[in-house]
């Protein structure tokens, strides 16, 4: 890569990080902020609704386990890694850590930060992207952008479901995403393990966890039922907010 290309990439990354910070869904809840000279650890963001609010689609026991145990472990692991190896990283937001990893994170903890930081960010996007009495059709600008890109909302659902089932069938599961990609186009894609959509400079709009722990308690091996249920709790208003916050024009 020549210097010009390198500079463009860095600028692009900086702009991306700035835009991410501007997203109301992400700003302020995830990060360890630098308050005066006090450095705070990364915090487990509370659920924006009661544990039982998504029933019958996702039950209370699943939400309690997923938020209080699984997500909390990622937060604790991340804090331990950063405290022991690179406390200056507490000045960053989690989404910044994942976007600047090559520059800022010591190599010996890079993979673990990616895994645990991704775990924190992905789960927060997932939990905040659902709501009771939600689901239905996309709203706002997404109401047009989704059919424009995928043909129809139904076709988008078919695509999202197919990608979800395929990713769920891989070892370790992973995540399914509706993203705005780095040229501004909507796309359905997936990542493995806890890899985050943001690491590819995608702006995540809708996130679905297809790791086994996300559905086994309630749906056992019936992952297709879990994916179908998810459409009843997608918070399209939040997805549209993420979409318009990052629009290029
Ligand atoms: Mn999970």
Coordinates of C-alpha atoms and ligand atoms in Angstrom, one line a residue:
X1 CA 0.0 0.0 0.0
X2 CA 1.5 3.4 -0.9
X3 CA 1.5 6.3 1.4
X4 CA -1.5 8.0 -0.2
X5 CA -3.6 4.9 0.0
X6 CA -2.5 4.4 3.6
X7 CA -3.4 8.0 4.5
X8 CA -6.8 7.6 2.9
X9 CA -7.4 4.4 4.9
X10 CA -6.4 6.2 8.1
X11 CA -8.7 9.2 7.3
X12 CA -11.5 6.8 6.4
X13 CA -11.0 5.0 9.7
X14 CA -11.0 8.2 11.7
X15 CA -14.2 9.4 10.0
X16 CA -15.8 6.0 10.6
X17 CA -14.9 6.2 14.3
X18 CA -16.3 9.7 14.6
X19 CA -19.5 8.6 12.9
X20 CA -19.8 5.6 15.2
X21 CA -19.4 7.9 18.2
X22 CA -22.3 10.0 16.8
X23 CA -24.7 7.2 16.8
X24 CA -27.1 7.7 19.6
X25 CA -27.4 4.0 20.1
X26 CA -23.7 3.6 20.8
X27 CA -22.7 6.8 22.5
X28 CA -22.3 6.7 26.2
X29 CA -23.5 3.3 27.2
X30 CA -20.6 1.1 26.4
X31 CA -17.5 2.9 27.2
X32 CA -15.1 3.6 29.9
X33 CA -15.0 7.3 29.9
X34 CA -12.1 9.4 31.1
X35 CA -13.7 11.6 33.8
X36 CA -11.1 14.1 34.9
X37 CA -8.1 11.9 35.5
X38 CA -10.2 8.9 36.7
X39 CA -10.2 6.0 34.3
X40 CA -13.3 3.8 34.6
X41 CA -13.6 0.2 33.5
X42 CA -15.9 -0.9 30.8
X43 CA -19.4 -1.3 32.1
X44 CA -22.2 -3.8 31.4
X45 CA -25.0 -1.7 29.9
X46 CA -28.3 -2.5 31.5
X47 CA -31.1 -3.9 29.3
X48 CA -33.4 -1.1 28.1
X49 CA -36.4 -3.3 29.1
X50 CA -37.3 -5.9 31.7
X51 CA -36.0 -9.4 31.3
X52 CA -39.4 -10.7 30.5
X53 CA -40.3 -7.9 28.1
X54 CA -39.6 -9.9 24.9
X55 CA -41.8 -12.9 25.9
X56 CA -43.0 -15.1 24.3
X57 CA -40.4 -14.6 21.6
X58 CA -37.3 -14.6 23.9
X59 CA -38.0 -15.8 27.4
X60 CA -37.0 -14.3 30.7
X61 CA -34.5 -17.1 31.6
X62 CA -32.7 -16.7 28.3
X63 CA -32.4 -12.9 28.7
X64 CA -31.2 -13.2 32.3
X65 CA -28.6 -15.8 31.4
X66 CA -27.5 -14.0 28.2
X67 CA -27.2 -10.5 29.7
X68 CA -26.1 -11.2 33.3
X69 CA -23.8 -14.2 32.7
X70 CA -22.6 -14.3 29.1
X71 CA -22.3 -10.6 28.4
X72 CA -21.0 -9.9 31.8
X73 CA -18.2 -12.4 31.3
X74 CA -17.1 -10.5 28.1
X75 CA -17.1 -7.2 30.1
X76 CA -15.1 -8.7 32.9
X77 CA -12.6 -10.4 30.6
X78 CA -12.1 -7.2 28.6
X79 CA -11.5 -5.2 31.8
X80 CA -9.0 -7.7 33.1
X81 CA -7.1 -7.7 29.8
X82 CA -7.0 -4.0 29.5
X83 CA -6.1 -3.4 33.1
X84 CA -3.2 -5.8 33.0
X85 CA -1.8 -5.0 29.6
X86 CA -2.9 -1.6 28.3
X87 CA -4.8 0.6 30.8
X88 CA -4.6 3.6 28.4
X89 CA -7.2 1.7 26.3
X90 CA -9.8 2.5 29.0
X91 CA -9.9 6.0 27.4
X92 CA -11.5 4.4 24.3
X93 CA -15.0 3.3 23.6
X94 CA -15.4 -0.4 22.9
X95 CA -16.3 0.4 19.2
X96 CA -13.2 2.4 19.0
X97 CA -11.0 -0.4 20.3
X98 CA -12.3 -2.7 17.6
X99 CA -11.9 -0.2 14.9
X100 CA -8.4 0.9 15.8
X101 CA -7.1 -2.4 16.9
X102 CA -4.1 -2.5 14.6
X103 CA -2.7 0.8 15.9
X104 CA -3.5 0.8 19.6
X105 CA -3.7 -2.7 21.0
X106 CA -0.5 -4.6 22.0
X107 CA -0.2 -7.7 19.8
X108 CA -0.2 -10.2 22.7
X109 CA -3.7 -9.2 23.7
X110 CA -5.1 -8.2 20.3
X111 CA -7.0 -11.4 19.6
X112 CA -8.5 -11.6 23.1
X113 CA -9.5 -7.9 23.0
X114 CA -11.2 -8.6 19.6
X115 CA -13.1 -11.6 21.1
X116 CA -14.1 -10.0 24.3
X117 CA -14.6 -6.4 23.1
X118 CA -16.6 -7.8 20.2
X119 CA -18.6 -9.8 22.7
X120 CA -19.4 -6.6 24.6
X121 CA -20.3 -4.5 21.6
X122 CA -22.2 -7.2 19.7
X123 CA -24.4 -8.0 22.6
X124 CA -25.2 -4.4 23.3
X125 CA -26.2 -3.8 19.7
X126 CA -28.3 -7.0 19.9
X127 CA -30.0 -6.2 23.2
X128 CA -30.6 -2.5 22.3
X129 CA -31.8 -3.5 18.9
X130 CA -34.8 -5.4 20.3
X131 CA -37.9 -4.1 22.0
X132 CA -41.3 -5.3 23.2
X133 CA -44.2 -4.5 20.9
X134 CA -41.8 -4.1 18.1
X135 CA -41.2 -6.2 14.9
X136 CA -43.4 -5.6 11.9
X137 CA -42.1 -3.7 8.9
X138 CA -39.1 -1.4 8.8
X139 CA -39.8 2.3 9.5
X140 CA -38.4 5.6 8.4
X141 CA -35.8 5.6 5.6
X142 CA -35.3 1.9 6.0
X143 CA -38.9 1.4 4.9
X144 CA -37.8 2.4 1.4
X145 CA -34.1 1.4 1.5
X146 CA -34.7 -2.2 2.3
X147 CA -37.1 -3.0 -0.6
X148 CA -35.0 -0.8 -2.9
X149 CA -31.9 -3.0 -2.1
X150 CA -33.4 -6.5 -1.6
X151 CA -36.6 -6.3 -3.7
X152 CA -39.0 -6.4 -0.8
X153 CA -39.1 -6.7 3.0
X154 CA -40.1 -10.3 2.6
X155 CA -37.1 -11.0 0.4
X156 CA -34.9 -9.3 2.9
X157 CA -36.3 -11.6 5.6
X158 CA -35.6 -14.6 3.4
X159 CA -32.0 -13.5 2.9
X160 CA -31.5 -12.7 6.6
X161 CA -32.9 -16.0 7.6
X162 CA -30.8 -18.0 5.2
X163 CA -27.6 -16.3 6.3
X164 CA -28.6 -16.8 10.0
X165 CA -29.3 -20.5 9.5
X166 CA -26.0 -21.0 7.7
X167 CA -24.0 -19.2 10.3
X168 CA -25.8 -21.0 13.1
X169 CA -24.7 -24.3 11.5
X170 CA -21.0 -23.4 11.8
X171 CA -18.9 -24.4 14.8
X172 CA -19.2 -21.6 17.4
X173 CA -22.2 -19.9 15.7
X174 CA -21.6 -16.2 15.4
X175 CA -23.7 -13.2 14.4
X176 CA -25.9 -12.1 11.5
X177 CA -26.1 -8.5 10.5
X178 CA -28.0 -6.0 8.4
X179 CA -25.3 -3.4 7.8
X180 CA -24.5 -0.3 5.9
X181 CA -21.3 -1.3 4.2
X182 CA -18.3 0.9 3.7
X183 CA -19.7 2.4 0.4
X184 CA -23.1 3.1 2.0
X185 CA -25.0 0.1 0.6
X186 CA -27.2 -2.1 2.7
X187 CA -26.1 -5.7 3.0
X188 CA -26.9 -8.9 5.0
X189 CA -23.8 -10.6 6.3
X190 CA -22.4 -12.7 9.1
X191 CA -19.4 -12.9 11.4
X192 CA -17.9 -15.8 13.3
X193 CA -17.5 -16.1 17.0
X194 CA -17.6 -12.6 18.5
X195 CA -16.1 -10.8 15.5
X196 CA -17.9 -7.5 15.2
X197 CA -19.4 -6.0 12.1
X198 CA -17.6 -2.7 13.0
X199 CA -14.2 -4.3 12.5
X200 CA -14.9 -4.4 8.8
X201 CA -16.0 -0.8 8.8
X202 CA -19.6 -1.9 8.4
X203 CA -22.2 0.1 10.4
X204 CA -24.4 -2.4 12.2
X205 CA -28.2 -1.8 11.9
X206 CA -29.7 -5.1 13.0
X207 CA -27.8 -7.7 14.9
X208 CA -28.8 -11.3 15.7
X209 CA -26.8 -13.7 17.9
X210 CA -26.9 -17.2 16.5
X211 CA -24.5 -18.8 19.0
X212 CA -26.1 -21.8 20.6
X213 CA -26.4 -20.1 24.0
X214 CA -28.7 -17.5 22.5
X215 CA -31.5 -20.0 21.8
X216 CA -30.8 -23.4 23.3
X217 CA -32.6 -22.8 26.6
X218 CA -35.9 -21.9 24.9
X219 CA -35.7 -23.4 21.4
X220 CA -33.3 -26.3 21.9
X221 CA -32.1 -27.3 18.4
X222 CA -34.9 -25.4 16.6
X223 CA -32.8 -22.5 15.5
X224 CA -35.2 -21.7 12.6
X225 CA -38.0 -21.0 15.2
X226 CA -35.7 -18.7 17.1
X227 CA -34.8 -16.7 13.9
X228 CA -38.5 -16.5 13.0
X229 CA -39.4 -15.3 16.5
X230 CA -36.7 -12.6 16.3
X231 CA -38.6 -10.7 13.6
X232 CA -41.3 -10.0 16.2
X233 CA -38.9 -8.1 18.4
X234 CA -36.7 -6.2 16.0
X235 CA -36.6 -2.6 16.9
X236 CA -36.9 -1.0 13.5
X237 CA -37.0 2.5 15.0
X238 CA -33.5 1.8 16.5
X239 CA -32.3 0.3 13.3
X240 CA -33.4 3.3 11.3
X241 CA -31.7 5.6 13.9
X242 CA -28.5 3.8 13.3
X243 CA -29.0 4.0 9.5
X244 CA -29.7 7.7 9.4
X245 CA -26.9 8.6 11.9
X246 CA -24.4 7.1 9.5
X247 CA -25.8 8.2 6.2
X248 CA -23.1 9.5 3.9
X249 CA -24.8 12.4 2.2
Ligands
LIG1 MN1 -24.5 -14.3 23.0

